[in-house]
Tab-separated table of C-alpha atoms in Angstrom:
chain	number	residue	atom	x	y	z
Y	21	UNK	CA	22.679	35.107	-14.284
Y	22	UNK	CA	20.657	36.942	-17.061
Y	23	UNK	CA	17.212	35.872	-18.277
Y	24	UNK	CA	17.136	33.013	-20.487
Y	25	UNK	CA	14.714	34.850	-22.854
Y	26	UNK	CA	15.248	38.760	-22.388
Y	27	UNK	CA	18.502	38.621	-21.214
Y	28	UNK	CA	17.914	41.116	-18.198
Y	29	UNK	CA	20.334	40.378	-15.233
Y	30	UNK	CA	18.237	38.969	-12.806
Y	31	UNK	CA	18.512	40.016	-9.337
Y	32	UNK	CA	15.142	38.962	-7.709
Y	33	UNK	CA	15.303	35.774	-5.959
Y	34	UNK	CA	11.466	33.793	-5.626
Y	35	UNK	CA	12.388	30.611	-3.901
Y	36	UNK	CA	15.808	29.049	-2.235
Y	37	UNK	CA	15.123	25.161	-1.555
Y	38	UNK	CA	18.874	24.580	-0.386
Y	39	UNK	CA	20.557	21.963	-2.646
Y	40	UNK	CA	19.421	18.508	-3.947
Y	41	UNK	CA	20.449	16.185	-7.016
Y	42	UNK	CA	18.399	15.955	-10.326
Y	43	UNK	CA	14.580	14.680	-9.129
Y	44	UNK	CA	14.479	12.181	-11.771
Y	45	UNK	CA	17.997	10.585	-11.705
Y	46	UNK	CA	16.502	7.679	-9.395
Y	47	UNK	CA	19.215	5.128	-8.094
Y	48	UNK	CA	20.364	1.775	-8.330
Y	49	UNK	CA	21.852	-0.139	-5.904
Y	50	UNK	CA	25.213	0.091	-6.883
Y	51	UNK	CA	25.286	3.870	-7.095
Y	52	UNK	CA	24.499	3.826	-3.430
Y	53	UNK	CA	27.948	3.812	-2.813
Y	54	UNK	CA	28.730	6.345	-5.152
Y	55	UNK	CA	29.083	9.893	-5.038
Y	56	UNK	CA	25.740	12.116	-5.600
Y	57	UNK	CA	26.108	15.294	-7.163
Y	58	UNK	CA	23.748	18.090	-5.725
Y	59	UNK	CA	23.008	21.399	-7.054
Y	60	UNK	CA	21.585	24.552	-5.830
Y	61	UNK	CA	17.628	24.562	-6.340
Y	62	UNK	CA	16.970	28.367	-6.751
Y	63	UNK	CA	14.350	30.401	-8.690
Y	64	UNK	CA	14.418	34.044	-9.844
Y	65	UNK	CA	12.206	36.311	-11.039
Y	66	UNK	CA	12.907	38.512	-14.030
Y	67	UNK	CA	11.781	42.377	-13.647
Y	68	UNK	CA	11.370	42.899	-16.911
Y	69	UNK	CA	9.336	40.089	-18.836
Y	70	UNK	CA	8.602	38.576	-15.760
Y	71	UNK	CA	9.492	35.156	-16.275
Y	72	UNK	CA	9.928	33.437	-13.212
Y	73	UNK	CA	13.297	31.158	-13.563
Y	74	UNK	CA	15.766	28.253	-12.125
Y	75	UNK	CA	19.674	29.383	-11.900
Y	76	UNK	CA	21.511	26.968	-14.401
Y	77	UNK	CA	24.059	24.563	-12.746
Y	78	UNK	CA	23.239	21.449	-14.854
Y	79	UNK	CA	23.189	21.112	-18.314
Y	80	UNK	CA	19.440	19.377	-20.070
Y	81	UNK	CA	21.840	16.148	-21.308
Y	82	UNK	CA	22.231	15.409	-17.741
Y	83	UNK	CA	18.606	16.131	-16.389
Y	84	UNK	CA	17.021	14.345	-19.370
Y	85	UNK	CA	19.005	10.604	-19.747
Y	86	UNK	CA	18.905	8.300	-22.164
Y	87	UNK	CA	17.305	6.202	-19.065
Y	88	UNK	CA	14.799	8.904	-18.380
Y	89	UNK	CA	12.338	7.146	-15.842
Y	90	UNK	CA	8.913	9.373	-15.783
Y	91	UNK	CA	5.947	7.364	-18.170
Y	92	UNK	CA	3.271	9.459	-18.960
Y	93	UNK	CA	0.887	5.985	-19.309
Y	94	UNK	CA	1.874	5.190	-15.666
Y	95	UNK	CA	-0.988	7.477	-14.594
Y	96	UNK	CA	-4.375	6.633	-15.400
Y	97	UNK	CA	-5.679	10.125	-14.847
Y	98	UNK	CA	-3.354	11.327	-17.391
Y	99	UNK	CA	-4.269	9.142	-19.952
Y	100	UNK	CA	-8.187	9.783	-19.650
Y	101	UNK	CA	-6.526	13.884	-19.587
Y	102	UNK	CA	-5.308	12.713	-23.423
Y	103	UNK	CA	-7.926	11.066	-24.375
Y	104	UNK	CA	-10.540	13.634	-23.884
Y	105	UNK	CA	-8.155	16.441	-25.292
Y	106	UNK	CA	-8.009	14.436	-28.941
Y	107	UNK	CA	-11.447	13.986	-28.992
Y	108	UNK	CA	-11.836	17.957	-28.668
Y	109	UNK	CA	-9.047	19.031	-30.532
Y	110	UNK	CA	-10.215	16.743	-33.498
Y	111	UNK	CA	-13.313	18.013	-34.240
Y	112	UNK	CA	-12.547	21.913	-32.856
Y	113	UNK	CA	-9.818	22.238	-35.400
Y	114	UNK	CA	-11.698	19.254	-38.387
Y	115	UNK	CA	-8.233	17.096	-38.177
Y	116	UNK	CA	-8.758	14.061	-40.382
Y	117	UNK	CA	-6.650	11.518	-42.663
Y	118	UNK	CA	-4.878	15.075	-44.389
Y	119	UNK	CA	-4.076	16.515	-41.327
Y	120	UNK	CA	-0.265	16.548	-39.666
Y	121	UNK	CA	0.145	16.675	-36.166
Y	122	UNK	CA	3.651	16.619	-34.218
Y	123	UNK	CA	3.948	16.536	-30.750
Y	124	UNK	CA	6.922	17.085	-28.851
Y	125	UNK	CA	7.695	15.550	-25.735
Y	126	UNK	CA	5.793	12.792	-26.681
Y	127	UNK	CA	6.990	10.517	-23.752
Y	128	UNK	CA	5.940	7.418	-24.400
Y	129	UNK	CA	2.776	7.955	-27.198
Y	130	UNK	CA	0.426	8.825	-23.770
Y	131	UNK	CA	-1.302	10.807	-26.669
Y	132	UNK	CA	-0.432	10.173	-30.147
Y	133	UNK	CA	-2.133	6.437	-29.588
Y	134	UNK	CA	-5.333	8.301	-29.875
Y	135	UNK	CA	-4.430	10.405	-32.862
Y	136	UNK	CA	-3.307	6.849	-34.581
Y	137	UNK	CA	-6.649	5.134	-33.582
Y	138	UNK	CA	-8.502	8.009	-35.865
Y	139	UNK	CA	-6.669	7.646	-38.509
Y	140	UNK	CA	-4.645	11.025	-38.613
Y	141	UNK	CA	-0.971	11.215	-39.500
Y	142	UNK	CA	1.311	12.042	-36.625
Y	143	UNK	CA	5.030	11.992	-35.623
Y	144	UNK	CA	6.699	12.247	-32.086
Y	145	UNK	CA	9.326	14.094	-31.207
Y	146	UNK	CA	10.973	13.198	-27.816
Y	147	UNK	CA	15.074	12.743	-26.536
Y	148	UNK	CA	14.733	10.695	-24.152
Y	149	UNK	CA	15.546	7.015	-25.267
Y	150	UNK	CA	13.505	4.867	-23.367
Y	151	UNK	CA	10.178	6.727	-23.782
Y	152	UNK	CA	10.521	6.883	-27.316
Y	153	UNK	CA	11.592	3.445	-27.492
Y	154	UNK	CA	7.749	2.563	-25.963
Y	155	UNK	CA	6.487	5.196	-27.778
Y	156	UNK	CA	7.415	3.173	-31.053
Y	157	UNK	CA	6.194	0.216	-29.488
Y	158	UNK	CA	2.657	1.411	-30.031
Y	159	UNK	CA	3.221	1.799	-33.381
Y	160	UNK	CA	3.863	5.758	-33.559
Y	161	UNK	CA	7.215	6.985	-35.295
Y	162	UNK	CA	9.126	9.060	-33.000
Y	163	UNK	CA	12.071	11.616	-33.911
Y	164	UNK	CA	14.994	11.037	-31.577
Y	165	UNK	CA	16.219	14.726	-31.024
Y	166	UNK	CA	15.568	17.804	-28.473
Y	167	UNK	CA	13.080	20.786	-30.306
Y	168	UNK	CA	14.133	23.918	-32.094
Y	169	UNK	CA	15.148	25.767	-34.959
Y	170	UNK	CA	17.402	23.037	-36.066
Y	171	UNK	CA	15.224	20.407	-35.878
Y	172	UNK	CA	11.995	22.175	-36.812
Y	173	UNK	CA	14.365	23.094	-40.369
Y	174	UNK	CA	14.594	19.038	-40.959
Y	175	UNK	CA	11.280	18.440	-39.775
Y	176	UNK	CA	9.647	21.604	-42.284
Y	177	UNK	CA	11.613	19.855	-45.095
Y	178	UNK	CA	11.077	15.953	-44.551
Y	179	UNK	CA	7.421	16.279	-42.981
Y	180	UNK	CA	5.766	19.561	-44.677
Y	181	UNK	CA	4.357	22.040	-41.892
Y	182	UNK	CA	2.225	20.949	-39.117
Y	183	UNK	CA	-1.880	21.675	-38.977
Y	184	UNK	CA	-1.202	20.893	-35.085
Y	185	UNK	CA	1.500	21.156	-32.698
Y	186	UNK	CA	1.122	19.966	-29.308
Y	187	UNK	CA	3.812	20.861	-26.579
Y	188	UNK	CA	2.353	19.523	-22.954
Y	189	UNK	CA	4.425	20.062	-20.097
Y	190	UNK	CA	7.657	20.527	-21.809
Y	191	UNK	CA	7.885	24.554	-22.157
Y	192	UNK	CA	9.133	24.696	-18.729
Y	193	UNK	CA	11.613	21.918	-19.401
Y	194	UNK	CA	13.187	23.781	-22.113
Y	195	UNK	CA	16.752	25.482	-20.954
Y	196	UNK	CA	16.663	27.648	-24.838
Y	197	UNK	CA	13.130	28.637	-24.541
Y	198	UNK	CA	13.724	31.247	-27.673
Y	199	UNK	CA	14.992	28.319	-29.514
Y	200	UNK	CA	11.917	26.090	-28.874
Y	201	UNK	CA	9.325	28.522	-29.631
Y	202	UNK	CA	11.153	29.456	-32.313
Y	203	UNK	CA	10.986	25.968	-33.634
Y	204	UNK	CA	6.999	26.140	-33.466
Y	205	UNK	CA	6.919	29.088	-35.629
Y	206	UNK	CA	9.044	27.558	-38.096
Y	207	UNK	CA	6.886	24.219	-38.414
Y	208	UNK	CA	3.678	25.767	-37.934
Y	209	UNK	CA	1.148	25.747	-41.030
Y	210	UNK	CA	0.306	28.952	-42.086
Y	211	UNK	CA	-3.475	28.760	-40.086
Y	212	UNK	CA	-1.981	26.012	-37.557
Y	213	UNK	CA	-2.296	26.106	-34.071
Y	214	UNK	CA	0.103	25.108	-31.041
Y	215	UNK	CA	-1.724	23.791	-27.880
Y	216	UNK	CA	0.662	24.250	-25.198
Y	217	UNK	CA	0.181	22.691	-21.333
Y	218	UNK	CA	1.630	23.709	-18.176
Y	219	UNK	CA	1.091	24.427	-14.870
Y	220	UNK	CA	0.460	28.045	-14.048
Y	221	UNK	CA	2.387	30.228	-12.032
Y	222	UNK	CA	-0.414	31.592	-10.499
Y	223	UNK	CA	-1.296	28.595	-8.589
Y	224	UNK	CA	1.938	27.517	-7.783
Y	225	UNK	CA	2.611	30.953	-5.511
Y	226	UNK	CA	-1.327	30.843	-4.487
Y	227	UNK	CA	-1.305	27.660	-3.106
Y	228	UNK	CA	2.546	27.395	-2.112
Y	229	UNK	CA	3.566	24.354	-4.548
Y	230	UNK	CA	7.440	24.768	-4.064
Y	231	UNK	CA	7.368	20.930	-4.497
Y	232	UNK	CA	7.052	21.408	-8.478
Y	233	UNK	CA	10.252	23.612	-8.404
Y	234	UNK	CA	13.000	21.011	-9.262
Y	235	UNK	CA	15.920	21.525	-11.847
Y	236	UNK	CA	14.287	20.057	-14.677
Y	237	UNK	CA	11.954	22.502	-14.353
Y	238	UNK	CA	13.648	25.836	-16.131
Y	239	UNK	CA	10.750	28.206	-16.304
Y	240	UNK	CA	7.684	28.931	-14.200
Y	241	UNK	CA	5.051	30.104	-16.923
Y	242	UNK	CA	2.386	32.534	-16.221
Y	243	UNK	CA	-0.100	33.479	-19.566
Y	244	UNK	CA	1.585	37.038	-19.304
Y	245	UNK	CA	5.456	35.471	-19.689
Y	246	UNK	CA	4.438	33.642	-22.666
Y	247	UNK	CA	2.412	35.653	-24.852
Y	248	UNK	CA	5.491	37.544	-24.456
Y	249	UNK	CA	7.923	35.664	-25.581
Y	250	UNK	CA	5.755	34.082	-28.546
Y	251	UNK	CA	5.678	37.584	-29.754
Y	252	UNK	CA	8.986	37.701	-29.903
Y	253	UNK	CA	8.553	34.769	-32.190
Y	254	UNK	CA	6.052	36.120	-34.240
Y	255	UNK	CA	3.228	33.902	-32.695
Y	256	UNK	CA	0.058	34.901	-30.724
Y	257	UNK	CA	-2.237	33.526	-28.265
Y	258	UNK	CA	-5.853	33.169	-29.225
Y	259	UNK	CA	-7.571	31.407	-26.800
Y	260	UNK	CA	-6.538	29.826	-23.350
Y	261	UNK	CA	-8.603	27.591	-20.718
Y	262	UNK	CA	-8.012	26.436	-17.271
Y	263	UNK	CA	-6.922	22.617	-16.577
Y	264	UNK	CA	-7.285	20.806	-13.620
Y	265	UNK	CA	-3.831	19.106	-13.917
Y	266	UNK	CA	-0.972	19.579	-12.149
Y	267	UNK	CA	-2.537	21.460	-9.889
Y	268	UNK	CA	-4.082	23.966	-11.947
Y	269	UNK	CA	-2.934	24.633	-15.198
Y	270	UNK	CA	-3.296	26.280	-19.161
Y	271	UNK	CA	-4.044	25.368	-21.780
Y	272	UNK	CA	-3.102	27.683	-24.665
Y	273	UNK	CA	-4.220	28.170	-28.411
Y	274	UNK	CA	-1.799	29.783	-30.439
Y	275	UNK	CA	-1.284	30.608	-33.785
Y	276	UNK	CA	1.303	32.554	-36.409
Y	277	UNK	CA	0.634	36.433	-36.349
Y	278	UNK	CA	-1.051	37.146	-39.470
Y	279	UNK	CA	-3.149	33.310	-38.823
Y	280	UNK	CA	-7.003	34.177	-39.454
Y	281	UNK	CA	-7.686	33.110	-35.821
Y	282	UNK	CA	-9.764	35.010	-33.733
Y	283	UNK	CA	-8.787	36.467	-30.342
Y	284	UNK	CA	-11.215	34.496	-28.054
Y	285	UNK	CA	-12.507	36.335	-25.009
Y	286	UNK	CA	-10.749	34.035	-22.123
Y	287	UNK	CA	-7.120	35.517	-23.096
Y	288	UNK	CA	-8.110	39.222	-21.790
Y	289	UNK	CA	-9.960	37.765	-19.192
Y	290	UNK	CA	-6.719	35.913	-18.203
Y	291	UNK	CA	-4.656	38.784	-18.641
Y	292	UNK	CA	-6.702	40.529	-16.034
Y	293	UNK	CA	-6.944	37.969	-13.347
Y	294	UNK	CA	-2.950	37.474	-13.785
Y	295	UNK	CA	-2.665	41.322	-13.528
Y	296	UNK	CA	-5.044	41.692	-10.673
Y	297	UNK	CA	-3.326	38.628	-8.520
Y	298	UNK	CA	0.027	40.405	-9.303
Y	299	UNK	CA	2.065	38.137	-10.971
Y	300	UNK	CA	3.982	41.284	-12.223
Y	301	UNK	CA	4.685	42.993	-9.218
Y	302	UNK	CA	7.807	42.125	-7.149
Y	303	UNK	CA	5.637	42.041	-3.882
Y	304	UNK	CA	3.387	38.952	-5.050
Y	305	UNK	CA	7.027	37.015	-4.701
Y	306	UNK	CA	8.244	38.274	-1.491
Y	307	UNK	CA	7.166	35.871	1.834
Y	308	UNK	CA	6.878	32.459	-0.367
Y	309	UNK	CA	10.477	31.527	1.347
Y	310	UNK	CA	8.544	31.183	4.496
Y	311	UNK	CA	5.448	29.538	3.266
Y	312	UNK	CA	7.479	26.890	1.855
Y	313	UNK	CA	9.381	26.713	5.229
Y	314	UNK	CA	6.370	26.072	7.175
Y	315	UNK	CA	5.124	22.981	4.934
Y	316	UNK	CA	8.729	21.797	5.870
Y	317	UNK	CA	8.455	22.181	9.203
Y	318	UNK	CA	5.156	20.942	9.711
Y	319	UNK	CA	5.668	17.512	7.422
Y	320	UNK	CA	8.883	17.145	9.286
Y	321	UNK	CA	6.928	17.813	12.947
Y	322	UNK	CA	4.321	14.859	11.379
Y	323	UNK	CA	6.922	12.218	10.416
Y	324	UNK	CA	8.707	12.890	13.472
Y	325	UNK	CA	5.806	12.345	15.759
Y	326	UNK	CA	4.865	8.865	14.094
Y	327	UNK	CA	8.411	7.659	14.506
Y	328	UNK	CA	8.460	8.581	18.237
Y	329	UNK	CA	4.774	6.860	18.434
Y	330	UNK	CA	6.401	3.502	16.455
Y	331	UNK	CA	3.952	4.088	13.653
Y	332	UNK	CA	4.874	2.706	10.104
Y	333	UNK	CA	4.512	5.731	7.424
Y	334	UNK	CA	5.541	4.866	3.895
Y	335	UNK	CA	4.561	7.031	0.729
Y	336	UNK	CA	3.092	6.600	-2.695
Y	337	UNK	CA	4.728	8.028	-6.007
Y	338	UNK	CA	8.344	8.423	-6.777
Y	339	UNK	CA	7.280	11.563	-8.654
Y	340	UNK	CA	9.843	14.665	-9.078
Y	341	UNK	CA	7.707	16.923	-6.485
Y	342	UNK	CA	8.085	13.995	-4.052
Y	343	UNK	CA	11.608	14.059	-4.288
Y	344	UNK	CA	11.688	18.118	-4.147
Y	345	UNK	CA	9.718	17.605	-0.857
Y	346	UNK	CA	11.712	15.040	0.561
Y	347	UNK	CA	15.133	16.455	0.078
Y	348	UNK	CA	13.997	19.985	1.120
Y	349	UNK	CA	13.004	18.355	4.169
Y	350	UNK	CA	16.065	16.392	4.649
Y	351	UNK	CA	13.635	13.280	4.990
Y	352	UNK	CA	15.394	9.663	4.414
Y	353	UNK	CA	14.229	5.770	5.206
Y	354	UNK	CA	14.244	6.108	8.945
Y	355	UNK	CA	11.256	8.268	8.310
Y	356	UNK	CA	9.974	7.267	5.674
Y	357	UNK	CA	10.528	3.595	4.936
Y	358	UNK	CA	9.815	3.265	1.169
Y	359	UNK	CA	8.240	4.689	-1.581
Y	360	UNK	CA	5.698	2.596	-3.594
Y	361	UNK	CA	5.320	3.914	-7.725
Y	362	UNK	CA	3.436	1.824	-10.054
Y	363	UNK	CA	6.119	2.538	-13.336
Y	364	UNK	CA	8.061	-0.463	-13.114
Y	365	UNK	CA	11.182	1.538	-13.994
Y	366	UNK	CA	10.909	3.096	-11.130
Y	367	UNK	CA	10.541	-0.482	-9.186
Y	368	UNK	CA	13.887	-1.678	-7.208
Y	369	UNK	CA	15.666	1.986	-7.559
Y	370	UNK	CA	16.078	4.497	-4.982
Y	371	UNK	CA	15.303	7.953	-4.801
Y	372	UNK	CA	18.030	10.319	-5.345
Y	373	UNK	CA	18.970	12.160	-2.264
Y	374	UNK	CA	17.244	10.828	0.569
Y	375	UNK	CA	17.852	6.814	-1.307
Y	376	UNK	CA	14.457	5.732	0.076
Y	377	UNK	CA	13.994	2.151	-1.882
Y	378	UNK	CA	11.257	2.354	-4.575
Y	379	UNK	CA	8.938	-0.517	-4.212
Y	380	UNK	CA	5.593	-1.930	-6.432
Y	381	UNK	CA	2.431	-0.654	-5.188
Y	382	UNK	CA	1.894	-4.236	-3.729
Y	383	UNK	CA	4.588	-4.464	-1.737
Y	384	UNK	CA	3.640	-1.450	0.092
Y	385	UNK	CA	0.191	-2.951	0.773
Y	386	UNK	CA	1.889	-6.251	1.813
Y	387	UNK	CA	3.449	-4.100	4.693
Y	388	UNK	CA	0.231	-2.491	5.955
Y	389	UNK	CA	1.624	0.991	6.438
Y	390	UNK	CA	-0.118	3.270	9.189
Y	391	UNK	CA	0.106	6.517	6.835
Y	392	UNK	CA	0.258	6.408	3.158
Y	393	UNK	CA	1.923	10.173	2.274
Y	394	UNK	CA	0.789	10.695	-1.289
Y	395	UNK	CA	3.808	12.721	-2.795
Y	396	UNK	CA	2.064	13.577	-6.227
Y	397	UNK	CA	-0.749	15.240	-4.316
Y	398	UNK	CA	-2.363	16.347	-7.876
Y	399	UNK	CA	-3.413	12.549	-8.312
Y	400	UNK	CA	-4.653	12.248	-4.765
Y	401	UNK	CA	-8.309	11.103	-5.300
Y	402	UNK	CA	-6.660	8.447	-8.108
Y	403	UNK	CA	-4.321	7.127	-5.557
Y	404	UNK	CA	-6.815	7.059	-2.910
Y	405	UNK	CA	-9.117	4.653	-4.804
Y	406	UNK	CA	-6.014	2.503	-5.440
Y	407	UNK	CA	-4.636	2.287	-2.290
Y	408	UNK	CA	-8.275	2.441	-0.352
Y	409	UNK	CA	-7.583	-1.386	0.994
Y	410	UNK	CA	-5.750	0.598	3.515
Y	411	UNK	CA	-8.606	1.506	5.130
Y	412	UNK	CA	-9.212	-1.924	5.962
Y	413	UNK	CA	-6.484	-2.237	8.860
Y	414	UNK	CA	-7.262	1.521	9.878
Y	415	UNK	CA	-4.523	2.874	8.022
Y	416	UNK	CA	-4.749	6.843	6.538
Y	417	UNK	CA	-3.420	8.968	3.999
Y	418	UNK	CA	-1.250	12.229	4.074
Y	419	UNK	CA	-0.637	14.974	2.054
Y	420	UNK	CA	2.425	17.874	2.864
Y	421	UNK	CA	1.209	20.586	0.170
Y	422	UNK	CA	-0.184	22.908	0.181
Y	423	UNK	CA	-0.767	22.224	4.003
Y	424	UNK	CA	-0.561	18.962	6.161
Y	425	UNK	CA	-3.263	17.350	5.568
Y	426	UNK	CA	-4.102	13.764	7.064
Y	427	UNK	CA	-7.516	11.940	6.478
């Protein structure tokens, strides 16, 4: 395999995590019966622009359905996350009625409901059918279509160039990541800027987060890989700022080459800390196989020791790094019983590979579980307060990652 933007055969594997089906092609009953297709789950790093990288097996059609089941609304947390960044982002860059913003991978208008309640023109772009289809539903007019030069040609033509882009937690979705950025550069006003979102590399080896490796996920992006490949582009990175999301992620400000934005102090400040942590040295990489083998081990020594003491342990999110953990671990129902997800197109489906049923938040509480393992473990305090009428017949929560935790 070479790198998908350098093109450097890559020989440096990060992470193996064995072999497990698309995390977000949830079941229905009928396909129990069915044959599942699995594919390898590896990550590489590149040597020589150092982006970190899954092995292609499946092609984006088939990772990103016209069913596509994740709802950025579902999540309360996310929403206040959207919210707060319009607010900013308004009156940082003086958006008003004149202004153009596009944002792609606009799920379900999560965030483009708050552009339309100020007034400021907007358009959506986002593949998957039945997020745009509730996207629309609030009112916001969504383009059909996966990002890039093609589409960013249309777009320039039909919709003039963009004051603001905003790309959260797509660039690492993206299989053509030349293509996409490309697409930026093309739609970009002349003094625009791109915000881009997504969770940083640096964390994700710190704190061992194999869980949000999963084949939808192409790239793992560090500040380093992408000021890279914007260049390449002919866009720079202005300013950047830590997020609590996901984890721990960036933000990123970026702009056209010759834009008369000026480079804010955080990007060489980020720059260092990336370089001092090591993110481009080899070493940094080496040993996460077996820190990612003792999470296993030790969520698999937990879930076996409740079954053997007759305890009832159930879990809370259907999201992708749940089902990364689970299949990993070769966990099913007999150890964990069901899986409770308040997106009601999750509700009544299974989880693909280890088919544990997918149930409504209440019917989990109707069952009175003795452990609650929270699978989306970056909205553990929101799910806590949700699910804190556990507490009431003495029942806990659990967490695998970055260590066992159980409170």
């Amino acid at each position: 395999m070479k790198c998908r933007h350098c093109s450097t055969e890559l020989t440096d594997t990060f992470v193996d995590l064995g072999f497990s089906p698309p995390s977000n092609a949830y079941l229905r009953r009928e396909d129990l019966v069915r044959p599942e297709t699995y594919y390898p789950l590896r990550v590489m790093v590149c040597r020589s622009c150092w982006l970190v990288q899954t092995e292609d097996y499946a092609h984006h059609e088939q990772l990103f359905a016209t069913d596509y089941a994740y709802f950025s609304s579902t999540s309360t947390t996310w929403l206040a996350h959207a919210a707060g960044y319009v607010e900013m982002i308004v009156g940082r860059l003086g958006l008003d009625g004149g202004s153009k913003v596009v944002e792609l991978a606009a799920n379900d208008g999560y965030l483009l409901q708050y552009m339309q309640q100020r007034g400021i023109p907007n358009l959506g772009v986002e593949p998957t059918r039945s997020t745009a289809d509730a996207a629309r539903a609030k009112g916001i007019r969504v383009v059909e279509e996966f990002f890039g030069v093609g589409l960013a040609r249309k777009l320039l033509e039909s919709e003039g160039p963009a004051d603001l882009m905003i790309a959260n937690n797509v660039l690492a979705h993206v299989p053509d990541i030349n293509d996409f950025l490309g697409g930026i550069a093309l739609l970009l006003a002349p003094d625009g800027t791109v915000t881009i979102e997504f969770p940083h590399l640096l964390n994700l080896v710190r704190f061992a987060q194999f869980d949000t490796i999963y084949h939808e996920h192409f790239s793992y992006l560090a500040l380093g890989s992408v000021e890279t490949m914007m260049r390449a582009q002919g866009l720079r990175v202005y300013d950047v700022e830590e997020l609590p999301t996901h984890g721990g992620s960036l933000r990123i400000y970026a702009c056209r080459e010759d834009a008369a934005l000026a480079l804010q102090p955080a990007v060489e400040a980020m720059r260092k800390r990336e370089q001092d942590f090591g993110l481009q040295d080899m070493r940094t990489y080496q040993g996460f196989q077996a820190r990612a083998e003792t999470i296993k081990v030790d969520f698999l020594s937990f879930l076996l020791e409740q079954k053997r003491l007759g305890k009832k342990v159930m879990a809370y999110g259907a999201a992708a790094k749940g089902n990364t953990l689970m299949n990993y671990s070769g966990v099913h129902a007999d150890l964990v019983s069901l899986v409770a997800d308040a997106a009601t197109s999750k509700q009544s489906k299974y989880m693909p590979g280890s088919h544990v049923p997918i149930v409504s938040p209440e019917t989990l509480i109707a069952e009175k579980p003795d452990f609650v393992v929270i699978l989306p473990w970056n909205l553990k305090d929101e799910v806590e307060e949700q699910l804190s009428c556990i507490r009431g017949w003495g029942g806990k929560f659990a967490a695998a990652v970055p260590a066992l935790l159980v409170w």
